[in-house]
Tab-separated table of C-alpha atoms and ligand atoms in Angstrom:
chain	number	residue	atom	x	y	z
A	3	MET	CA	25.547	23.417	-6.728
A	4	VAL	CA	23.030	21.073	-8.269
A	5	HIS	CA	24.233	19.253	-11.379
A	6	LEU	CA	21.988	17.243	-13.693
A	7	HIS	CA	22.481	15.167	-16.798
A	8	ASN	CA	21.201	17.049	-19.827
A	9	SER	CA	19.914	14.701	-22.546
A	10	ALA	CA	20.378	17.465	-25.120
A	11	THR	CA	24.154	17.621	-24.626
A	12	GLY	CA	24.813	14.214	-23.074
A	13	GLN	CA	26.720	16.022	-20.296
A	14	ILE	CA	26.215	16.539	-16.588
A	15	GLU	CA	25.699	20.285	-16.247
A	16	GLU	CA	25.284	22.781	-13.458
A	17	LEU	CA	21.709	23.886	-12.998
A	18	LYS	CA	21.763	27.665	-13.463
A	19	PRO	CA	18.208	28.892	-12.941
A	20	ILE	CA	17.122	31.686	-15.278
A	21	ARG	CA	15.585	33.541	-12.339
A	22	ASP	CA	17.570	33.779	-9.126
A	23	GLY	CA	16.309	31.378	-6.495
A	24	VAL	CA	13.504	29.982	-8.645
A	25	VAL	CA	13.583	26.732	-10.603
A	26	THR	CA	10.995	26.315	-13.353
A	27	MET	CA	10.259	22.701	-14.206
A	28	TYR	CA	7.871	21.123	-16.693
A	29	VAL	CA	7.184	17.387	-16.462
A	30	CYS	CA	5.006	15.617	-19.046
A	31	GLY	CA	2.004	14.178	-17.253
A	32	PRO	CA	-0.254	11.210	-18.023
A	33	THR	CA	-2.872	10.555	-20.674
A	34	VAL	CA	-5.844	9.727	-18.486
A	35	TYR	CA	-7.486	6.719	-20.104
A	36	ASP	CA	-6.549	3.922	-17.690
A	37	VAL	CA	-5.209	3.141	-14.215
A	38	PRO	CA	-1.560	4.293	-13.931
A	39	HIS	CA	1.181	1.665	-14.160
A	40	ILE	CA	4.507	1.357	-12.383
A	41	GLY	CA	6.362	3.337	-15.039
A	42	HIS	CA	4.176	6.352	-14.258
A	43	GLY	CA	5.028	5.887	-10.604
A	44	ARG	CA	8.725	6.043	-11.339
A	45	PHE	CA	8.647	9.321	-13.204
A	46	VAL	CA	6.426	11.066	-10.653
A	47	LEU	CA	8.662	9.862	-7.829
A	48	VAL	CA	11.895	10.881	-9.583
A	49	PHE	CA	10.643	14.411	-10.222
A	50	ASP	CA	9.056	14.645	-6.775
A	51	ILE	CA	12.419	13.767	-5.233
A	52	LEU	CA	14.178	16.317	-7.449
A	53	ARG	CA	11.640	18.983	-6.497
A	54	ARG	CA	11.852	18.216	-2.774
A	55	TYR	CA	15.627	18.350	-2.915
A	56	LEU	CA	15.655	21.681	-4.777
A	57	GLU	CA	13.235	23.099	-2.208
A	58	HIS	CA	15.463	21.828	0.573
A	59	GLN	CA	18.344	23.684	-1.068
A	60	GLY	CA	16.329	26.887	-0.773
A	61	TYR	CA	14.867	27.168	-4.282
A	62	LYS	CA	11.275	28.005	-4.979
A	63	VAL	CA	10.182	25.386	-7.508
A	64	VAL	CA	7.490	26.162	-10.048
A	65	HIS	CA	6.467	22.691	-11.105
A	66	VAL	CA	4.061	22.302	-14.011
A	67	SER	CA	2.747	18.914	-15.071
A	68	ASN	CA	-0.043	18.470	-17.589
A	69	ILE	CA	-2.974	16.131	-17.947
A	70	THR	CA	-3.591	14.907	-21.500
A	71	ASP	CA	-7.359	14.705	-21.553
A	72	ILE	CA	-7.787	14.417	-25.339
A	73	ASP	CA	-6.249	11.505	-27.195
A	74	ASP	CA	-7.190	8.520	-29.402
A	75	LYS	CA	-6.791	6.195	-26.422
A	76	ILE	CA	-9.369	8.176	-24.441
A	77	LEU	CA	-11.807	8.048	-27.362
A	78	THR	CA	-11.371	4.274	-27.751
A	79	ARG	CA	-11.911	3.763	-24.044
A	80	ALA	CA	-15.010	5.980	-24.110
A	81	VAL	CA	-16.560	3.711	-26.730
A	82	ARG	CA	-15.610	0.626	-24.710
A	83	GLU	CA	-17.032	1.926	-21.423
A	84	ASN	CA	-19.950	3.647	-23.116
A	85	LEU	CA	-19.079	6.991	-21.546
A	86	GLN	CA	-18.265	10.453	-22.861
A	87	PRO	CA	-14.537	11.043	-23.483
A	88	SER	CA	-14.611	13.784	-20.826
A	89	GLU	CA	-16.097	11.310	-18.330
A	90	ILE	CA	-13.299	8.824	-19.051
A	91	ALA	CA	-10.702	11.554	-18.573
A	92	SER	CA	-12.090	12.755	-15.248
A	93	LYS	CA	-12.611	9.206	-13.982
A	94	TYR	CA	-8.991	8.211	-14.595
A	95	GLU	CA	-7.618	11.564	-13.533
A	96	ALA	CA	-9.243	10.985	-10.133
A	97	VAL	CA	-7.478	7.594	-9.898
A	98	TRP	CA	-4.241	9.312	-10.835
A	99	TRP	CA	-4.373	11.828	-7.958
A	100	GLU	CA	-5.525	9.238	-5.433
A	101	THR	CA	-2.548	7.059	-6.303
A	102	LEU	CA	-0.117	9.968	-6.156
A	103	GLU	CA	-1.416	10.892	-2.753
A	104	MET	CA	-0.693	7.363	-1.538
A	105	LEU	CA	2.823	7.774	-2.894
A	106	ASN	CA	3.210	11.028	-0.939
A	107	VAL	CA	3.947	12.952	-4.142
A	108	LEU	CA	3.602	16.727	-3.896
A	109	ARG	CA	0.974	18.222	-6.202
A	110	PRO	CA	2.487	20.237	-9.049
A	111	THR	CA	2.169	24.013	-8.771
A	112	SER	CA	-0.036	23.968	-11.901
A	113	VAL	CA	-1.840	21.159	-13.679
A	114	PRO	CA	-2.923	22.400	-17.133
A	115	HIS	CA	-5.337	20.266	-19.148
A	116	ALA	CA	-4.973	19.940	-22.920
A	117	THR	CA	-8.634	20.719	-23.587
A	118	GLN	CA	-8.237	24.097	-21.859
A	119	TYR	CA	-5.589	25.109	-24.395
A	120	ILE	CA	-7.196	24.344	-27.773
A	121	ASP	CA	-7.261	28.022	-28.896
A	122	GLU	CA	-3.644	28.573	-27.893
A	123	MET	CA	-2.618	25.374	-29.695
A	124	LEU	CA	-4.384	26.551	-32.837
A	125	GLY	CA	-2.596	29.891	-32.489
A	126	LEU	CA	0.777	28.110	-32.379
A	127	ILE	CA	-0.107	25.889	-35.357
A	128	GLN	CA	-1.154	28.907	-37.458
A	129	GLU	CA	2.094	30.649	-36.592
A	130	LEU	CA	4.115	27.579	-37.637
A	131	VAL	CA	2.219	27.429	-40.937
A	132	ARG	CA	2.806	31.160	-41.474
A	133	ARG	CA	6.554	30.629	-40.913
A	134	GLU	CA	6.450	27.678	-43.327
A	135	MET	CA	7.633	25.315	-40.610
A	136	ALA	CA	4.378	23.378	-41.021
A	137	TYR	CA	2.202	22.532	-44.016
A	138	VAL	CA	-1.473	21.882	-44.567
A	139	SER	CA	-2.370	18.505	-46.034
A	140	VAL	CA	-5.721	16.868	-46.823
A	141	ASP	CA	-5.992	15.113	-43.454
A	142	GLY	CA	-4.393	17.716	-41.233
A	143	VAL	CA	-1.495	20.021	-40.543
A	144	TYR	CA	2.006	18.547	-40.297
A	145	PHE	CA	5.263	19.855	-38.922
A	146	ASP	CA	8.050	19.787	-41.503
A	147	ILE	CA	11.005	18.341	-39.602
A	148	ALA	CA	13.379	19.021	-42.514
A	149	LYS	CA	13.176	22.707	-41.525
A	150	VAL	CA	14.888	22.104	-38.172
A	151	SER	CA	18.617	21.739	-38.703
A	152	ASP	CA	19.381	19.842	-35.494
A	153	TYR	CA	16.297	17.634	-35.441
A	154	GLY	CA	17.279	14.397	-33.659
A	155	LEU	CA	19.277	16.168	-30.957
A	156	LEU	CA	17.488	14.499	-28.019
A	157	ALA	CA	17.523	11.107	-29.721
A	158	HIS	CA	21.265	11.520	-30.374
A	159	GLN	CA	20.730	10.207	-33.872
A	160	THR	CA	21.127	11.635	-37.333
A	161	LEU	CA	18.144	12.304	-39.538
A	162	ASP	CA	19.111	9.392	-41.787
A	163	SER	CA	19.162	6.853	-38.973
A	164	LEU	CA	15.915	8.242	-37.553
A	165	ARG	CA	14.304	7.915	-40.982
A	166	ALA	CA	15.577	4.363	-41.289
A	167	GLY	CA	14.138	3.549	-37.860
A	168	ALA	CA	10.773	5.213	-38.481
A	169	ARG	CA	7.823	2.949	-38.981
A	170	ILE	CA	6.978	2.799	-42.655
A	171	GLU	CA	3.642	4.497	-42.664
A	172	LEU	CA	1.524	4.550	-45.750
A	173	ASN	CA	0.687	8.198	-45.429
A	174	GLU	CA	1.254	10.049	-48.674
A	175	ASN	CA	-0.035	13.219	-47.040
A	176	LYS	CA	3.269	13.616	-45.232
A	177	ARG	CA	6.467	14.853	-46.847
A	178	SER	CA	8.638	12.728	-44.559
A	179	PRO	CA	7.713	9.761	-42.354
A	180	LEU	CA	9.152	11.721	-39.421
A	181	ASP	CA	6.822	14.711	-39.928
A	182	PHE	CA	4.284	14.788	-37.135
A	183	VAL	CA	0.697	15.895	-36.977
A	184	LEU	CA	-0.161	19.224	-35.348
A	185	TRP	CA	-3.853	19.255	-36.203
A	186	LYS	CA	-5.728	16.124	-37.128
A	187	ILE	CA	-8.828	16.592	-39.287
A	188	THR	CA	-11.543	14.178	-38.184
A	189	HIS	CA	-15.177	14.150	-39.268
A	190	ASN	CA	-17.110	11.343	-37.680
A	191	GLU	CA	-15.954	11.666	-34.159
A	192	ARG	CA	-17.589	12.879	-31.034
A	193	TRP	CA	-14.888	15.153	-29.779
A	194	THR	CA	-13.692	17.764	-32.280
A	195	TRP	CA	-13.113	21.512	-32.449
A	196	ASN	CA	-13.435	24.064	-35.240
A	197	SER	CA	-10.275	25.287	-36.903
A	198	PRO	CA	-9.225	27.132	-40.083
A	199	TYR	CA	-8.174	23.687	-41.389
A	200	GLY	CA	-11.455	21.952	-40.688
A	201	ARG	CA	-12.966	20.275	-37.651
A	202	GLY	CA	-10.572	18.113	-35.752
A	203	ARG	CA	-8.314	17.953	-32.745
A	204	PRO	CA	-4.709	18.805	-31.902
A	205	GLY	CA	-1.856	16.309	-32.087
A	206	TRP	CA	-0.274	15.289	-28.799
A	207	HIS	CA	3.094	17.044	-29.282
A	208	THR	CA	1.656	20.556	-29.353
A	209	GLU	CA	-0.029	20.739	-25.958
A	210	CYS	CA	3.129	20.667	-23.826
A	211	VAL	CA	4.843	23.374	-25.912
A	212	VAL	CA	1.883	25.696	-25.419
A	213	MET	CA	1.253	24.947	-21.762
A	214	ALA	CA	4.906	24.998	-20.700
A	215	GLN	CA	5.476	28.399	-22.310
A	216	ASP	CA	2.209	29.840	-21.034
A	217	LEU	CA	2.962	28.904	-17.436
A	218	LEU	CA	6.766	29.029	-17.318
A	219	GLY	CA	7.787	31.400	-20.127
A	220	GLU	CA	9.577	30.954	-23.456
A	221	SER	CA	12.666	29.749	-21.614
A	222	PHE	CA	12.590	27.628	-18.497
A	223	ASP	CA	15.019	25.508	-16.514
A	224	ILE	CA	14.100	21.823	-16.569
A	225	HIS	CA	11.967	19.704	-18.874
A	226	GLY	CA	11.464	16.182	-17.641
A	227	GLY	CA	9.813	12.876	-18.330
A	228	GLY	CA	10.486	9.194	-18.885
A	229	ALA	CA	13.237	8.206	-21.334
A	230	ASP	CA	10.627	6.898	-23.766
A	231	LEU	CA	9.395	10.481	-24.203
A	232	ALA	CA	12.761	11.846	-25.355
A	233	PHE	CA	11.996	10.794	-28.896
A	234	PRO	CA	9.743	11.630	-30.593
A	235	HIS	CA	7.616	13.546	-28.054
A	236	HIS	CA	10.222	15.865	-26.573
A	237	GLU	CA	12.099	16.201	-29.833
A	238	ASN	CA	8.860	17.359	-31.437
A	239	GLU	CA	8.055	19.757	-28.612
A	240	ARG	CA	11.514	21.274	-28.957
A	241	ALA	CA	11.231	21.497	-32.751
A	242	GLN	CA	8.066	23.610	-32.462
A	243	ALA	CA	9.459	25.919	-29.774
A	244	ILE	CA	12.770	26.630	-31.490
A	245	SER	CA	10.936	27.263	-34.762
A	246	LEU	CA	9.427	30.270	-33.015
A	247	GLY	CA	12.889	31.384	-31.948
A	248	HIS	CA	12.413	30.371	-28.319
A	249	ASN	CA	15.058	28.711	-26.154
A	250	PHE	CA	12.570	26.406	-24.439
A	251	ALA	CA	14.130	24.082	-21.805
A	252	SER	CA	17.719	24.568	-20.600
A	253	ILE	CA	18.137	21.034	-19.219
A	254	TRP	CA	16.315	17.907	-20.385
A	255	VAL	CA	16.070	15.260	-17.670
A	256	HIS	CA	14.928	11.725	-18.498
A	257	ASN	CA	14.476	8.804	-16.145
A	258	GLY	CA	15.107	5.161	-17.071
A	259	PHE	CA	12.519	2.463	-17.606
A	260	ILE	CA	11.214	-0.375	-15.449
A	261	VAL	CA	12.437	-3.940	-15.691
A	262	THR	CA	10.761	-6.991	-14.265
A	263	GLY	CA	12.412	-10.395	-14.305
A	264	GLY	CA	15.114	-8.834	-16.502
A	265	GLU	CA	12.612	-7.765	-19.177
A	266	LYS	CA	11.413	-4.289	-19.955
A	267	MET	CA	7.985	-3.805	-18.443
A	268	SER	CA	5.372	-2.834	-20.984
A	269	LYS	CA	1.692	-3.043	-21.530
A	270	SER	CA	2.118	-4.975	-24.763
A	271	LEU	CA	4.237	-7.654	-23.048
A	272	GLU	CA	1.482	-8.022	-20.471
A	273	ASN	CA	4.043	-8.105	-17.691
A	274	TYR	CA	3.023	-4.838	-16.136
A	275	VAL	CA	1.494	-4.205	-12.747
A	276	THR	CA	-0.756	-1.261	-12.018
A	277	LEU	CA	0.532	1.365	-9.659
A	278	PRO	CA	-2.387	1.215	-7.175
A	279	GLU	CA	-1.852	-2.564	-6.929
A	280	LEU	CA	1.829	-2.126	-6.149
A	281	VAL	CA	1.366	0.758	-3.730
A	282	GLY	CA	-1.668	-0.732	-1.991
A	283	GLY	CA	0.020	-4.095	-1.427
A	284	SER	CA	2.688	-2.905	1.006
A	285	ASP	CA	3.975	0.140	2.836
A	286	PRO	CA	3.242	2.843	0.209
A	287	ARG	CA	6.734	4.237	0.767
A	288	SER	CA	8.376	0.986	-0.422
A	289	TYR	CA	8.267	1.934	-4.074
A	290	ARG	CA	9.739	5.353	-3.306
A	291	LEU	CA	12.622	3.695	-1.476
A	292	LEU	CA	13.167	1.321	-4.393
A	293	VAL	CA	13.242	4.271	-6.789
A	294	LEU	CA	15.744	6.038	-4.528
A	295	GLN	CA	18.032	3.013	-4.348
A	296	ALA	CA	18.592	3.005	-8.115
A	297	HIS	CA	20.047	5.913	-10.068
A	298	TYR	CA	17.200	7.665	-11.860
A	299	ARG	CA	18.772	7.137	-15.297
A	300	SER	CA	19.354	3.398	-14.801
A	301	PRO	CA	16.769	0.739	-15.519
A	302	LEU	CA	14.883	-0.160	-12.339
A	303	GLU	CA	14.018	-3.738	-11.461
A	304	VAL	CA	10.701	-4.001	-9.616
A	305	ASN	CA	9.405	-7.250	-8.155
A	306	GLY	CA	7.643	-8.486	-5.041
A	307	ALA	CA	10.806	-9.561	-3.221
A	308	LEU	CA	12.428	-6.160	-3.725
A	309	ILE	CA	9.312	-4.366	-2.499
A	310	LEU	CA	9.367	-6.548	0.607
A	311	ASP	CA	13.045	-5.751	1.200
A	312	ALA	CA	12.213	-2.070	0.883
A	313	ALA	CA	9.380	-2.395	3.404
A	314	ARG	CA	11.799	-4.028	5.864
A	315	ALA	CA	14.360	-1.300	5.310
A	316	LEU	CA	11.665	1.282	6.041
A	317	MET	CA	10.994	-0.386	9.377
A	318	ARG	CA	14.656	0.166	10.185
A	319	ILE	CA	14.268	3.864	9.399
A	320	ASP	CA	11.080	4.129	11.458
A	321	SER	CA	12.564	2.394	14.499
A	322	ALA	CA	15.670	4.556	14.300
A	323	ILE	CA	13.546	7.719	14.274
A	324	GLU	CA	11.464	6.355	17.144
A	325	ARG	CA	14.593	5.645	19.152
A	326	TYR	CA	15.974	9.101	18.400
A	327	ARG	CA	12.675	10.687	19.553
A	328	ARG	CA	12.742	8.730	22.785
A	329	PHE	CA	16.234	9.908	23.634
A	330	ALA	CA	15.412	13.451	22.490
A	331	ASN	CA	12.351	13.558	24.768
A	332	GLN	CA	14.338	12.329	27.754
A	333	VAL	CA	16.884	15.131	27.571
A	334	SER	CA	14.629	17.886	26.113
A	335	TYR	CA	16.898	18.064	23.108
A	336	THR	CA	16.990	21.148	20.860
A	337	PRO	CA	17.288	19.785	17.308
A	338	GLN	CA	20.681	20.432	15.758
A	339	PRO	CA	21.502	18.051	12.913
A	340	ASN	CA	24.982	16.729	12.342
A	341	ASN	CA	26.390	19.074	9.680
A	342	ALA	CA	28.877	16.715	8.083
A	343	MET	CA	26.055	14.283	7.454
A	344	ILE	CA	23.848	16.866	5.732
A	345	GLU	CA	26.801	18.047	3.628
A	346	ALA	CA	27.661	14.514	2.505
A	347	PHE	CA	24.028	13.991	1.515
A	348	SER	CA	23.942	17.208	-0.531
A	349	LYS	CA	27.197	16.295	-2.237
A	350	HIS	CA	25.634	13.068	-3.513
A	351	MET	CA	22.367	14.702	-4.518
A	352	ASP	CA	24.176	17.555	-6.306
A	353	ASN	CA	25.963	14.975	-8.410
A	354	ASP	CA	23.152	14.257	-10.869
A	355	LEU	CA	20.829	13.189	-8.086
A	356	ASP	CA	22.904	10.276	-6.811
A	357	THR	CA	20.111	8.977	-4.605
A	358	PRO	CA	21.628	5.462	-4.170
A	359	SER	CA	24.652	6.959	-2.354
A	360	ALA	CA	22.507	9.494	-0.493
A	361	THR	CA	20.165	6.754	0.731
A	362	ALA	CA	23.041	4.424	1.658
A	363	GLY	CA	24.389	7.338	3.718
A	364	ILE	CA	21.164	7.435	5.728
A	365	PHE	CA	21.352	3.714	6.522
A	366	ALA	CA	24.990	4.050	7.560
A	367	ALA	CA	23.958	6.930	9.813
A	368	ILE	CA	21.310	4.738	11.435
A	369	SER	CA	23.939	2.161	12.394
A	370	ARG	CA	26.185	4.919	13.700
A	371	MET	CA	23.397	6.481	15.757
A	372	ASN	CA	22.411	3.155	17.300
A	373	GLY	CA	26.048	2.432	18.125
A	374	LEU	CA	26.417	5.794	19.870
A	375	PHE	CA	23.211	5.367	21.871
A	376	ASP	CA	24.309	1.861	22.874
A	377	VAL	CA	27.509	3.180	24.430
A	378	GLY	CA	25.806	6.188	26.051
A	379	GLU	CA	27.133	8.865	23.630
A	380	VAL	CA	23.711	10.475	23.651
A	381	ASP	CA	24.638	13.967	22.375
A	382	GLN	CA	26.414	12.713	19.281
A	383	GLY	CA	23.716	10.135	18.679
A	384	LEU	CA	21.050	12.830	18.842
A	385	ALA	CA	22.809	15.044	16.280
A	386	ILE	CA	22.913	12.115	13.871
A	387	GLY	CA	19.322	11.149	14.662
A	388	CYS	CA	18.217	14.689	13.983
A	389	GLY	CA	20.027	14.580	10.630
A	390	ILE	CA	18.276	11.306	9.786
A	391	VAL	CA	14.859	12.854	10.479
A	392	GLU	CA	15.678	15.810	8.248
A	393	LEU	CA	17.008	13.780	5.314
A	394	VAL	CA	14.268	11.175	5.449
A	395	SER	CA	11.764	13.992	5.169
A	396	VAL	CA	13.657	15.635	2.250
A	397	LEU	CA	13.306	12.374	0.318
A	398	GLY	CA	9.602	12.124	1.125
A	399	LEU	CA	10.129	8.954	3.173
A	400	ALA	CA	8.831	10.249	6.484
A	401	GLY	CA	6.285	7.914	8.071
A	402	ILE	CA	2.768	9.052	8.836
A	403	THR	CA	3.552	9.033	12.543
A	404	ASP	CA	6.201	11.690	12.022
A	405	ASP	CA	3.536	14.316	11.525
A	406	LEU	CA	1.569	13.202	14.562
A	407	THR	CA	1.797	14.859	17.902
A	408	ILE	CA	1.885	12.302	20.632
A	409	PRO	CA	-0.107	13.545	23.652
A	410	SER	CA	2.131	14.105	26.668
A	411	GLU	CA	0.221	11.646	28.879
A	412	VAL	CA	0.771	8.986	26.222
A	413	THR	CA	4.498	9.729	26.123
A	414	GLU	CA	4.561	9.499	29.913
A	415	LEU	CA	2.786	6.144	29.990
A	416	PHE	CA	5.057	4.878	27.241
A	417	GLN	CA	8.191	5.911	29.145
A	418	LYS	CA	6.906	4.265	32.341
A	419	ARG	CA	6.229	1.114	30.381
A	420	GLU	CA	9.717	1.125	28.847
A	421	LEU	CA	11.176	1.453	32.315
A	422	ALA	CA	9.045	-1.412	33.662
A	423	ARG	CA	10.147	-3.582	30.770
A	424	LEU	CA	13.808	-2.784	31.396
A	425	LYS	CA	13.333	-3.762	35.043
A	426	LYS	CA	11.653	-6.938	33.811
A	427	ASP	CA	8.488	-5.958	35.711
A	428	PHE	CA	6.282	-7.594	33.127
A	429	GLN	CA	3.048	-7.238	35.046
A	430	THR	CA	3.291	-3.425	35.201
A	431	SER	CA	4.602	-3.346	31.655
A	432	ASP	CA	1.540	-5.276	30.469
A	433	GLU	CA	-0.878	-3.073	32.381
A	434	LEU	CA	0.671	0.015	30.875
A	435	ARG	CA	0.477	-1.478	27.414
A	436	LYS	CA	-3.281	-1.992	27.911
A	437	GLU	CA	-3.607	1.530	29.237
A	438	LEU	CA	-1.958	2.844	26.053
A	439	LEU	CA	-4.166	0.674	23.886
A	440	LEU	CA	-7.244	2.222	25.500
A	441	ARG	CA	-5.915	5.613	24.424
A	442	GLY	CA	-5.462	4.392	20.849
A	443	TRP	CA	-1.729	3.626	20.907
A	444	VAL	CA	0.029	0.327	20.308
A	445	VAL	CA	3.508	-0.589	21.513
A	446	GLU	CA	5.547	-2.881	19.331
A	447	ASP	CA	8.611	-4.371	20.959
A	448	ALA	CA	11.723	-4.235	18.803
A	449	LYS	CA	15.290	-5.158	19.653
A	450	SER	CA	16.239	-1.550	20.211
A	451	GLY	CA	13.201	-0.862	22.443
A	452	GLY	CA	9.459	-0.279	22.184
A	453	ILE	CA	7.934	1.520	19.199
A	454	LEU	CA	4.820	3.585	19.718
A	455	LYS	CA	2.260	3.553	16.916
A	456	PRO	CA	-1.248	4.931	16.610
A	457	LEU	CA	-3.811	2.111	16.551
A	458	ARG	CA	-5.307	3.071	13.171
A	459	GLU	CA	-1.992	2.359	11.470
A	460	VAL	CA	-1.492	-1.135	12.818
B	528	ZN	ZN1	4.865	16.512	-23.088
């Protein structure tokens, strides 16, 4: 049974999907006004890993993640780049998907865009005003947080301490500094919509409430995002939904932030690295492995040395899988993973996604498999190898070669070459290596034997 930490209760709880066999999950997506940074990469990877694991456990996962394509930051950028706000949004959304593809992140089931939901957002705002949960002011419509008795639940703070911590804003149009804008009246701007309150645009906190409920229903299983979204964004989403009498999310899952050189990474500290830079600079799976090796709720240190370590560790995984495949081919093995290994993995993952233990288990299995092959215990080694292949793929760490079919004549040449090398017949071994190269395959010699790679990857 999958258990996850629920930020709303502070407890680790069993995930009990509302619909049998289906998990509904909403994850707040990016505001597309710039190239994504490493923090974005962490949240997409954490929820991709969660989704892949749930699917492995037999659930159908309905995964919704939005694109915020209307926001002050987009408007500012549009002025700076002398483009339309919609052009800025589509430009940076394209970068977003390209980067996610490099990270091997599965596309969400649905990707709603804020600008497609303006009417529905206005509908929700009018309903909140009608219920007197929101009020109309001269510069917009505000949500009255005093009307929600448990406001502050996700922040785990009382109203008084939240008020004390709120930035003192000189906005006499609000009843409380914590009240948030639902509809912002703006006159001299390029991107506004008509509304009963005047021309303007919606506030950020309304879009997710509308889109999540439209695509997942009034109640759904998981709402996720980075820890920095818990308050005020998620608190404000929840406040609107429960004001309508809806349950909204059952479990709130938040991942920790990124640290570099012991300091929190942030744009304002100018110590942040863009995600395409990080992913493009090494094996694109390195960051995923780094994310897996820390618990998702802990801060994650990211630096060049750690990325390099991760790349090396990935080579260990790749060679192990290569070695397993070689042995499997020799004996025409029918895949049958080692059960105990799969069970141990699930036990860790079920425990609030304990990916550090689950990943450590895979590396321990690699050592075990190699040991068994070394002493000729091929059958046992193969069962473990098969388990490694399965688990590596569940975590999204499978190499590109894993999806490739190696032509049989290439396998044959490769095996002949391995044999020649074992017999120390280096002349034949070299000839065969050239032969393979002509067919587009490179052999890299590792301690445990040769590794076959397609030329375009080397
Ligand atoms: Zn959101």
